[in-house]
Tab-separated table of C-alpha atoms and ligand atoms in Angstrom:
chain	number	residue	atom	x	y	z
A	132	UNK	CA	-21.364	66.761	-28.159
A	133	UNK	CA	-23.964	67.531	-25.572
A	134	UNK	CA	-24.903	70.154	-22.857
A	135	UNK	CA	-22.376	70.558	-20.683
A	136	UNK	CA	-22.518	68.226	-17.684
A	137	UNK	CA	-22.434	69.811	-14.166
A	138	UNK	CA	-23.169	67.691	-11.725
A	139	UNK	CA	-24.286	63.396	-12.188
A	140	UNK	CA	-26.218	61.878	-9.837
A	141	UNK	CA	-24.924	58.111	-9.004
A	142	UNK	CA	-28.222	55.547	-8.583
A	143	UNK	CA	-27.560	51.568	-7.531
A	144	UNK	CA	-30.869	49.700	-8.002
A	145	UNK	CA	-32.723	45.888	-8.141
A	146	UNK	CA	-30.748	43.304	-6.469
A	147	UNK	CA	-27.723	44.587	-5.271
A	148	UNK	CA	-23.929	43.008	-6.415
A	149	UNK	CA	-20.667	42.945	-5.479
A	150	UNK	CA	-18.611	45.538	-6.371
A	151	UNK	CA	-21.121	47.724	-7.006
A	152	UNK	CA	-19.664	50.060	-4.108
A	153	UNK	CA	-16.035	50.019	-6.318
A	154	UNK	CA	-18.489	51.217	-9.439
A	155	UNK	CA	-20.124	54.209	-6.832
A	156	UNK	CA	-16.517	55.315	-5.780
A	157	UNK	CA	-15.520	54.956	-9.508
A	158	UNK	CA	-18.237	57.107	-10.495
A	159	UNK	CA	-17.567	59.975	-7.689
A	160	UNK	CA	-14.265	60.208	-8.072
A	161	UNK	CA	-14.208	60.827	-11.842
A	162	UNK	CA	-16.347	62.856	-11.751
A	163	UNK	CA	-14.791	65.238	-9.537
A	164	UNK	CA	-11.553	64.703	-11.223
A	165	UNK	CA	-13.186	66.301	-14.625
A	166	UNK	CA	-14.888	69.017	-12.422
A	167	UNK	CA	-18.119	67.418	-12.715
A	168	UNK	CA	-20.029	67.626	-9.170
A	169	UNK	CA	-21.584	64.506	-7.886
A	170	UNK	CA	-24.108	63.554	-5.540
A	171	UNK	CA	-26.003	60.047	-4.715
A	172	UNK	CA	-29.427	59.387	-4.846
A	173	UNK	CA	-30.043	56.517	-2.210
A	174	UNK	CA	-32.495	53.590	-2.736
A	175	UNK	CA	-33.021	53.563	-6.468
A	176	UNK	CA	-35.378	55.028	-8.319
A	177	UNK	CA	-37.460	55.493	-4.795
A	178	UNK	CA	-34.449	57.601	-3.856
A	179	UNK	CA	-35.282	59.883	-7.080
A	180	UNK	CA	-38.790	60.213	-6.375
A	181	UNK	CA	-38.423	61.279	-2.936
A	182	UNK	CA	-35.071	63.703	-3.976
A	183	UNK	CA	-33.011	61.851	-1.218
A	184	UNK	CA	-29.942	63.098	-2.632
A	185	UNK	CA	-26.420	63.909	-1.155
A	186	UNK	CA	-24.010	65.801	-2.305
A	187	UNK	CA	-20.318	63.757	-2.512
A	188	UNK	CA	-16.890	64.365	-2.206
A	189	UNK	CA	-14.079	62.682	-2.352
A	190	UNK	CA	-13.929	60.982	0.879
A	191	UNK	CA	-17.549	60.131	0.785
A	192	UNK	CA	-16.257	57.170	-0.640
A	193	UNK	CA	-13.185	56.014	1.227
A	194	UNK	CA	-12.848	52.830	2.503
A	195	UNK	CA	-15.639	51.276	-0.126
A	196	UNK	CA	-13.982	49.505	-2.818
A	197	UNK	CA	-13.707	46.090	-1.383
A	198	UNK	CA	-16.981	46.582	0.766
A	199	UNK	CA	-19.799	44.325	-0.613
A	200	UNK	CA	-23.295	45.671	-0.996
A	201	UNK	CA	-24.202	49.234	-1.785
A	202	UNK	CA	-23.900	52.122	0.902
A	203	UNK	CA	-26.120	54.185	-1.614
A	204	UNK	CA	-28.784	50.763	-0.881
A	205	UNK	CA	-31.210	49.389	-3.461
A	206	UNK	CA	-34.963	49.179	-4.115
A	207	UNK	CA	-36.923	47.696	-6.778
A	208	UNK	CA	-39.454	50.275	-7.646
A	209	UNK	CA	-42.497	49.495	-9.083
A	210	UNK	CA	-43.591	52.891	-8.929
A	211	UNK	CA	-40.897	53.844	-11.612
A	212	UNK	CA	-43.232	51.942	-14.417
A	213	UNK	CA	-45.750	54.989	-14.173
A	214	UNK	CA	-45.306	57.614	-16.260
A	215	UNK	CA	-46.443	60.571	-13.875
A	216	UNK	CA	-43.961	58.963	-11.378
A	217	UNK	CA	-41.173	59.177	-13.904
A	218	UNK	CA	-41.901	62.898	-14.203
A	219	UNK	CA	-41.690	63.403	-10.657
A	220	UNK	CA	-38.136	62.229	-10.828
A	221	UNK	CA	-37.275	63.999	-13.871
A	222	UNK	CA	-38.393	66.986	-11.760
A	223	UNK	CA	-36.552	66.293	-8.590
A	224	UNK	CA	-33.351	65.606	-10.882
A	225	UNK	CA	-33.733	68.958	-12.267
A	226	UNK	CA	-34.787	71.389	-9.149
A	227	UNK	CA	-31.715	69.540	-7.658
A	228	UNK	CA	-29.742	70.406	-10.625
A	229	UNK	CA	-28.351	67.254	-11.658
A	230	UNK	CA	-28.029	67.337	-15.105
A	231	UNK	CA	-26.731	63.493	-15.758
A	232	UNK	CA	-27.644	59.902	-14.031
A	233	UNK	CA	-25.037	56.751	-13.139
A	234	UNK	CA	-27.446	53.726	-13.171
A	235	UNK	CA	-26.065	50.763	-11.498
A	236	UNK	CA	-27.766	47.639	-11.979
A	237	UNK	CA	-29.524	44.962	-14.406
A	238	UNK	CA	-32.553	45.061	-16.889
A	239	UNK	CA	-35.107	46.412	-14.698
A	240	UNK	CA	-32.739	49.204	-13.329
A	241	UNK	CA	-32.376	49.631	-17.098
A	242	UNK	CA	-35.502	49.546	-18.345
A	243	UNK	CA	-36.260	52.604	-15.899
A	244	UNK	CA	-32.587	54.634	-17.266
A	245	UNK	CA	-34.057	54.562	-20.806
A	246	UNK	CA	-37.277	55.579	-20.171
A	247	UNK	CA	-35.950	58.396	-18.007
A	248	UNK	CA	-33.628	59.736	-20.773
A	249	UNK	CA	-36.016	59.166	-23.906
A	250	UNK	CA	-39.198	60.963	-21.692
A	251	UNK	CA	-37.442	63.588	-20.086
A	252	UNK	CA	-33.997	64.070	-21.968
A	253	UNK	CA	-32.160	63.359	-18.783
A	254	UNK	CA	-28.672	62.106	-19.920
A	255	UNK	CA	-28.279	58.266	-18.407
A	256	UNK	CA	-25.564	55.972	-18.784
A	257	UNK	CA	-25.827	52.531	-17.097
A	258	UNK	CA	-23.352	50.176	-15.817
A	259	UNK	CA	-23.990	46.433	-15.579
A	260	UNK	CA	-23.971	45.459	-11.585
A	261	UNK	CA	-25.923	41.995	-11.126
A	262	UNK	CA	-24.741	38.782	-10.375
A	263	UNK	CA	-26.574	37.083	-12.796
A	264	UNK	CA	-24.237	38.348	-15.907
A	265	UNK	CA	-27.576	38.424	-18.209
A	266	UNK	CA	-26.970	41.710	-19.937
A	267	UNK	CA	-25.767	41.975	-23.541
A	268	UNK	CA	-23.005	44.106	-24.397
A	269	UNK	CA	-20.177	43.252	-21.546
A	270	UNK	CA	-18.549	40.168	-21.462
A	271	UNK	CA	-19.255	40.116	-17.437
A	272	UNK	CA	-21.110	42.088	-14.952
A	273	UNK	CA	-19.886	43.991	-11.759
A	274	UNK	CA	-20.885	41.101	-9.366
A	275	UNK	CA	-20.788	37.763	-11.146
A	276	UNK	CA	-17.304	36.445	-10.679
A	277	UNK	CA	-17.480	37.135	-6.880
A	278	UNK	CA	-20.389	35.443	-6.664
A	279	UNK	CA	-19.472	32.349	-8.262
A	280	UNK	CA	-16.684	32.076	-6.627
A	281	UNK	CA	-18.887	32.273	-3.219
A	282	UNK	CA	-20.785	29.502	-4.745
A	283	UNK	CA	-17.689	27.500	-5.695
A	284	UNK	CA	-16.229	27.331	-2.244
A	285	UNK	CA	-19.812	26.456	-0.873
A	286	UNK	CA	-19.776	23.029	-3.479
A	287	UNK	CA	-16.252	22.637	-2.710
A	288	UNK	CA	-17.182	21.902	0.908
A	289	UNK	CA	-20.715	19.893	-0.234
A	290	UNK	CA	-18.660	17.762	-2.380
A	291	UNK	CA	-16.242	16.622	0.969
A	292	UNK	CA	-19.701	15.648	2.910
A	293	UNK	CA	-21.528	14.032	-0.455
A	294	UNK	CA	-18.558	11.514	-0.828
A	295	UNK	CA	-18.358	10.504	2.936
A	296	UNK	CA	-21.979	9.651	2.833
A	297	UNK	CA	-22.633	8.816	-0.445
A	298	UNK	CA	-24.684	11.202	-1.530
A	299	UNK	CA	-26.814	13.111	-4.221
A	300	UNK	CA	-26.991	16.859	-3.571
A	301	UNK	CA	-28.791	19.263	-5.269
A	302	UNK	CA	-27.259	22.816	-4.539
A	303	UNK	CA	-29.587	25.614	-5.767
A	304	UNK	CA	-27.481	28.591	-6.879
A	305	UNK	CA	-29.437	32.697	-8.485
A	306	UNK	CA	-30.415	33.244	-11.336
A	307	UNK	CA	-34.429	33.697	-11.859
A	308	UNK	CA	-34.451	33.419	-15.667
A	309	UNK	CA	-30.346	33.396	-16.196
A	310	UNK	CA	-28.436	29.670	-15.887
A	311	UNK	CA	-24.798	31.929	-15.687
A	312	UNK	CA	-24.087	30.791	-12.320
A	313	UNK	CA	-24.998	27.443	-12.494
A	314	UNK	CA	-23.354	26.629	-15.965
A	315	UNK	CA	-20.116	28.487	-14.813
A	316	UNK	CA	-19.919	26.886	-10.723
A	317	UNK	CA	-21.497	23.516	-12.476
A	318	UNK	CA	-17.769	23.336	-15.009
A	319	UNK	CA	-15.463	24.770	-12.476
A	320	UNK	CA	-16.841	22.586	-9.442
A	321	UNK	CA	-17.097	19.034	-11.670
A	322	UNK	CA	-20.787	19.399	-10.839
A	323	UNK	CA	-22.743	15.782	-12.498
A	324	UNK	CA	-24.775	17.903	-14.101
A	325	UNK	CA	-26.473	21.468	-14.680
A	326	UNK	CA	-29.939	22.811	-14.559
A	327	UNK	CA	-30.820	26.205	-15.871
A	328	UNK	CA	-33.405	27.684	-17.459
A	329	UNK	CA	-32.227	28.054	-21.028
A	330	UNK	CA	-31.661	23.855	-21.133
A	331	UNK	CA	-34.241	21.439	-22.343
A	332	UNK	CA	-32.799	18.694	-19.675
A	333	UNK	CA	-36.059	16.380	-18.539
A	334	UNK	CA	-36.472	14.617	-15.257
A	335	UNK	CA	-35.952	11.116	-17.142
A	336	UNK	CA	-32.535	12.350	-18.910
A	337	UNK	CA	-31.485	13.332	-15.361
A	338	UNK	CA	-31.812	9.803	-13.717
A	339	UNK	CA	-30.901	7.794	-16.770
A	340	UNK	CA	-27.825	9.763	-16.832
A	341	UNK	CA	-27.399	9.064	-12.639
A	342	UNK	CA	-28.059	6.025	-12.688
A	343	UNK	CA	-25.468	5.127	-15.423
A	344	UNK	CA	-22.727	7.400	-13.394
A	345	UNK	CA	-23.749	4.747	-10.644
A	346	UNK	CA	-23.288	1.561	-12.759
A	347	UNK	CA	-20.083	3.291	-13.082
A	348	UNK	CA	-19.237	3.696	-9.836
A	349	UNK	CA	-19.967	7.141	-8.984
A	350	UNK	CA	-21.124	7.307	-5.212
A	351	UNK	CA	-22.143	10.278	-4.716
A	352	UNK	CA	-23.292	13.692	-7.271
A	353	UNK	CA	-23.513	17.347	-7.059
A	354	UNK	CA	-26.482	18.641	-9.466
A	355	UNK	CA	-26.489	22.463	-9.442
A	356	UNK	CA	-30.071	23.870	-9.956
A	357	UNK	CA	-30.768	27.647	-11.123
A	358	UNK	CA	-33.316	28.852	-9.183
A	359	UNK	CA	-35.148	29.401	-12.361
A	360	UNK	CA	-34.395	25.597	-13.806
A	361	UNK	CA	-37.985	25.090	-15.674
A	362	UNK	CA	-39.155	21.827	-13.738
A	363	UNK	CA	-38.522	23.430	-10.025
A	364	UNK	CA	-35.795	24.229	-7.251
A	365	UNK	CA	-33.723	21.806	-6.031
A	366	UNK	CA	-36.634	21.428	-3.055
A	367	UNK	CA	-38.990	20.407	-5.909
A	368	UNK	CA	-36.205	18.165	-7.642
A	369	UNK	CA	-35.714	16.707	-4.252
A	370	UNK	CA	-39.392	15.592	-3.906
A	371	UNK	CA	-39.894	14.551	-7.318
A	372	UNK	CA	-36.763	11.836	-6.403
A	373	UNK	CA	-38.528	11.018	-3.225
A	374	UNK	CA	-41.771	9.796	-5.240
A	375	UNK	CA	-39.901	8.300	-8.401
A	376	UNK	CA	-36.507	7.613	-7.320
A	377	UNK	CA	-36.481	6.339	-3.587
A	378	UNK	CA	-33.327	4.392	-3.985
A	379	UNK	CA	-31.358	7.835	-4.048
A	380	UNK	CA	-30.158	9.748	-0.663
A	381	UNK	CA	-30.818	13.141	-1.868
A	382	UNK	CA	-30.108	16.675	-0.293
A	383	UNK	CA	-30.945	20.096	-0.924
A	384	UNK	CA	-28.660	23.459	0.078
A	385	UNK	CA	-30.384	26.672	-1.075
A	386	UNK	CA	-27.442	29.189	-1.727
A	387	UNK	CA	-29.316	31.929	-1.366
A	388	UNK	CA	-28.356	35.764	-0.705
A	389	UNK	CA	-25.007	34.550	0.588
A	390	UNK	CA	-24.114	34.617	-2.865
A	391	UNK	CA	-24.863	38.125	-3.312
A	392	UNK	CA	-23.839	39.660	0.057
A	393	UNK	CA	-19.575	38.862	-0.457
A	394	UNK	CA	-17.048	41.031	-0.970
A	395	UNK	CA	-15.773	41.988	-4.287
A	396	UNK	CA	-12.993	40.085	-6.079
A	397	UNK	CA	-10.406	41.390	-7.625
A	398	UNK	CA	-11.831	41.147	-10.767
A	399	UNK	CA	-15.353	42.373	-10.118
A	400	UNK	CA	-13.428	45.615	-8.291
A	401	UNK	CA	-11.198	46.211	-11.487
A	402	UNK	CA	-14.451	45.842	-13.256
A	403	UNK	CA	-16.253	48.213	-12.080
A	404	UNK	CA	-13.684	50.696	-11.422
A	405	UNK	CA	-13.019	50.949	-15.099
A	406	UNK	CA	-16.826	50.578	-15.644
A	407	UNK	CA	-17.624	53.927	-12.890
A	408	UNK	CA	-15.066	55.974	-14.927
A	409	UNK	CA	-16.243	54.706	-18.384
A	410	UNK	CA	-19.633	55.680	-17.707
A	411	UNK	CA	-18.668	59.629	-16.761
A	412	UNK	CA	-16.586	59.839	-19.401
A	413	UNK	CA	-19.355	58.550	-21.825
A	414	UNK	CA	-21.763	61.172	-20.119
A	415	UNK	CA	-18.491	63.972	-20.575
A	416	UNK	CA	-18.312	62.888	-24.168
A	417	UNK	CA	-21.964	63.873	-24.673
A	418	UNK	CA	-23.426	59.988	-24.857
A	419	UNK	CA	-26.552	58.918	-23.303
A	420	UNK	CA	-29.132	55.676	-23.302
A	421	UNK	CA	-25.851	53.854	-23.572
A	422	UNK	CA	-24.544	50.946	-21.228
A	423	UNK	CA	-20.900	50.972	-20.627
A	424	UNK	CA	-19.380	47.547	-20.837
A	425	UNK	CA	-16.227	45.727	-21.829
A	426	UNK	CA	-15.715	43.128	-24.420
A	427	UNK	CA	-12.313	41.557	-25.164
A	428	UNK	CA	-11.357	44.001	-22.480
A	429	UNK	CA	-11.944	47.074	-24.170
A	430	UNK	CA	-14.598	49.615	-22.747
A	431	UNK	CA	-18.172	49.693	-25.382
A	432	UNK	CA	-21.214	51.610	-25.412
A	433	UNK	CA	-24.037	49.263	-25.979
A	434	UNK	CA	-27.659	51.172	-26.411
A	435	UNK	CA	-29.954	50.525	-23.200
A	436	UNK	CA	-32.538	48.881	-25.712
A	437	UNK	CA	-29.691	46.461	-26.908
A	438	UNK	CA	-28.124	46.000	-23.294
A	439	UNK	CA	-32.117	44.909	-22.323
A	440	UNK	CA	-33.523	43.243	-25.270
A	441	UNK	CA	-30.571	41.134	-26.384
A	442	UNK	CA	-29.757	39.482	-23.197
A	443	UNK	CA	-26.899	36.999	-23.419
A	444	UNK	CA	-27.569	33.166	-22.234
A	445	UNK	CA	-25.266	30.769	-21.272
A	446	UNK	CA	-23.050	30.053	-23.790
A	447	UNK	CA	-23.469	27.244	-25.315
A	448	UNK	CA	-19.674	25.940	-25.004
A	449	UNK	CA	-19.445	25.672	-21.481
A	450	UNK	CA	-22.113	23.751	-21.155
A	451	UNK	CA	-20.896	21.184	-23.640
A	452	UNK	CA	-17.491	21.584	-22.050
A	453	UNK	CA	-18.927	20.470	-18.797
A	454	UNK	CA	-21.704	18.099	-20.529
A	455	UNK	CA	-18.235	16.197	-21.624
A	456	UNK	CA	-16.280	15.883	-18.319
A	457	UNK	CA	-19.045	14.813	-16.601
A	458	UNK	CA	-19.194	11.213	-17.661
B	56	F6P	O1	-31.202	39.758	-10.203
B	56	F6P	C1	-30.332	39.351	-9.229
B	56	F6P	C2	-30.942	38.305	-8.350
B	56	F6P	O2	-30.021	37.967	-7.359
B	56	F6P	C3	-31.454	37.040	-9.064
B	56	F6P	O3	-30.451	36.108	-9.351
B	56	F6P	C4	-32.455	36.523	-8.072
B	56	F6P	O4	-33.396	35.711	-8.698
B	56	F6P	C5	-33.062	37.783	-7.543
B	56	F6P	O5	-32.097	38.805	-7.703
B	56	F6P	C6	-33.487	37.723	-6.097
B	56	F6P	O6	-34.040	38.937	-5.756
B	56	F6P	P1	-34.464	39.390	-4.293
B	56	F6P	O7	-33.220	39.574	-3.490
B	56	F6P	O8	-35.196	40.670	-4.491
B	56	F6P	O9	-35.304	38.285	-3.762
């Protein structure tokens, strides 16, 4: 058991997700159920440095759960990966007299918890919010169902225009080194096919396999492209057909941040509602460089370094699973 825990600051950081307002409310309001005083620290780690703090009650939060984005707001702060900056932190954190950190977010937002606990002995506990479900030790992060089910509606409707014209889209979904999105919106959309960054799919295995769909009598495809896909964007896809296969009437929708910017499903909110609590109950219980997650829907404490360094990629049977239905 640790020092007793007085007051947690809440932190959402890196890209922001949906749901991670449910996780902030989560957070707040256990907390002040145990007694525990919380306050949020806005903008990230750039909110720490500065000591833009406020102190929260109860109905701080109303009226956020459903609410995409984060009303605490984000940063990615480079400044975090000094060491003297760290301390600054550490020492806002402390003349403020907040004795534990929430850390909402993905590996980077992560990568700054640990070193913040293991340099200064600041209790952290993070809680997976990013849409590109990349960490290790949760079966999904706050954010990724909502956003593929953004994405899902957004092929949905490309799929009615590529049939009436006959075409070839390629529909670019997030995901800078993580295929998640893709694989997952690829199977439940009938995408042709999937590129993501953990495949070794070439240019040539893409238009053999098209232009056998066509001698089949498929008129028109839906190829969904991680951002990260090793051999370009679907912009760069759609030139390399241009040069070396004319014959195809190729288009290009970038997804963008309109995946990121929805509002939380149900799932994502039940997520990180359970995830908010499970994290000040972890700090309550005296743990600390953990992640809180849930596998086979039961809440685990994964180490930081684990959460980080063992980052989960697509696995490997839905890709097969959609590799088979897309003949
Ligand atoms: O990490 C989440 C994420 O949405 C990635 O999928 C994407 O590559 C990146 O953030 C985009 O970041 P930004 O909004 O800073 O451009």
């Amino acid at each position: 058991m640790g020092k007793q825990i007085k007051k947690i600051g809440v932190l959402t950081s890196g890209g922001d997700s949906p749901g991670m307002n449910a996780a902030i409310r989560a957070v707040v309001r256990s907390s002040l159920y145990y007694g525990i005083e919380a306050v949020g620290i806005y903008r990230g780690y750039e909110g720490m440095i500065e000591g833009d703090f406020e102190s929260m009650d109860v109905r701080s939060v109303n009226h956020i759960l459903g609410k995409g984005g984060t009303v605490l707001k984000s940063a990615r702060c480079l400044e975090f990966h000094k060491p003297e900056v760290r301390a600054i932190a550490a020492k806002q954190l402390k003349e403020h007299g907040i004795d534990a950190v929430v850390a909402i977010g993905g590996n980077g937002t992560f990568t700054g918890a640990k070193l913040l606990w293991e340099e200064h002995d600041i209790p952290v506990i993070g809680v997976p919010g990013t849409i590109d479900n990349d960490l290790h030790g949760s079966d999904s992060t706050i954010g990724f169902d909502t956003a593929n089910n953004i994405v899902l509606e957004a092929i949905d409707n490309i799929r009615n225009t590529a049939l009436s014209h006959n075409r070839l889209f390629f529909v670019e979904v997030m995901g800078r080194e993580s295929g998640y999105i893709a694989a997952y919106t690829g199977l439940a959309s009938g995408a042709f096919s999937v590129l993501i960054p953990e495949n070794e799919t070439t240019f040539e295995d893409l238009i053999e396999k098209l232009d056998k769909g066509r001698r089949n009598g498929k008129t028109s495809s839906i190829v969904v492209v991680a951002e990260g896909n090793k051999w370009g964007g679907a912009s760069e896809i759609k030139q390399l057909f241009k040069e070396k296969a004319p014959s195809y009437d190729a288009k290009v929708t970038i997804l963008g941040h309109t995946q990121r910017g929805g509002n939380p499903t149900c799932f994502d909110r039940i997520l990180a509602s359970r995830l908010g609590v499970a994290a000040v109950e972890g700090l309550k219980e005296g743990k600390a460089g953990v992640m809180a997650g849930i596998i086979k829907n039961e809440v685990k404490y994964t180490s930081l370094e684990d959460a980080i360094q063992f980052k989960d990629s697509v696995d490997e049977e839905i890709v097969r699973v959609a590799e088979i239905l897309s003949i």
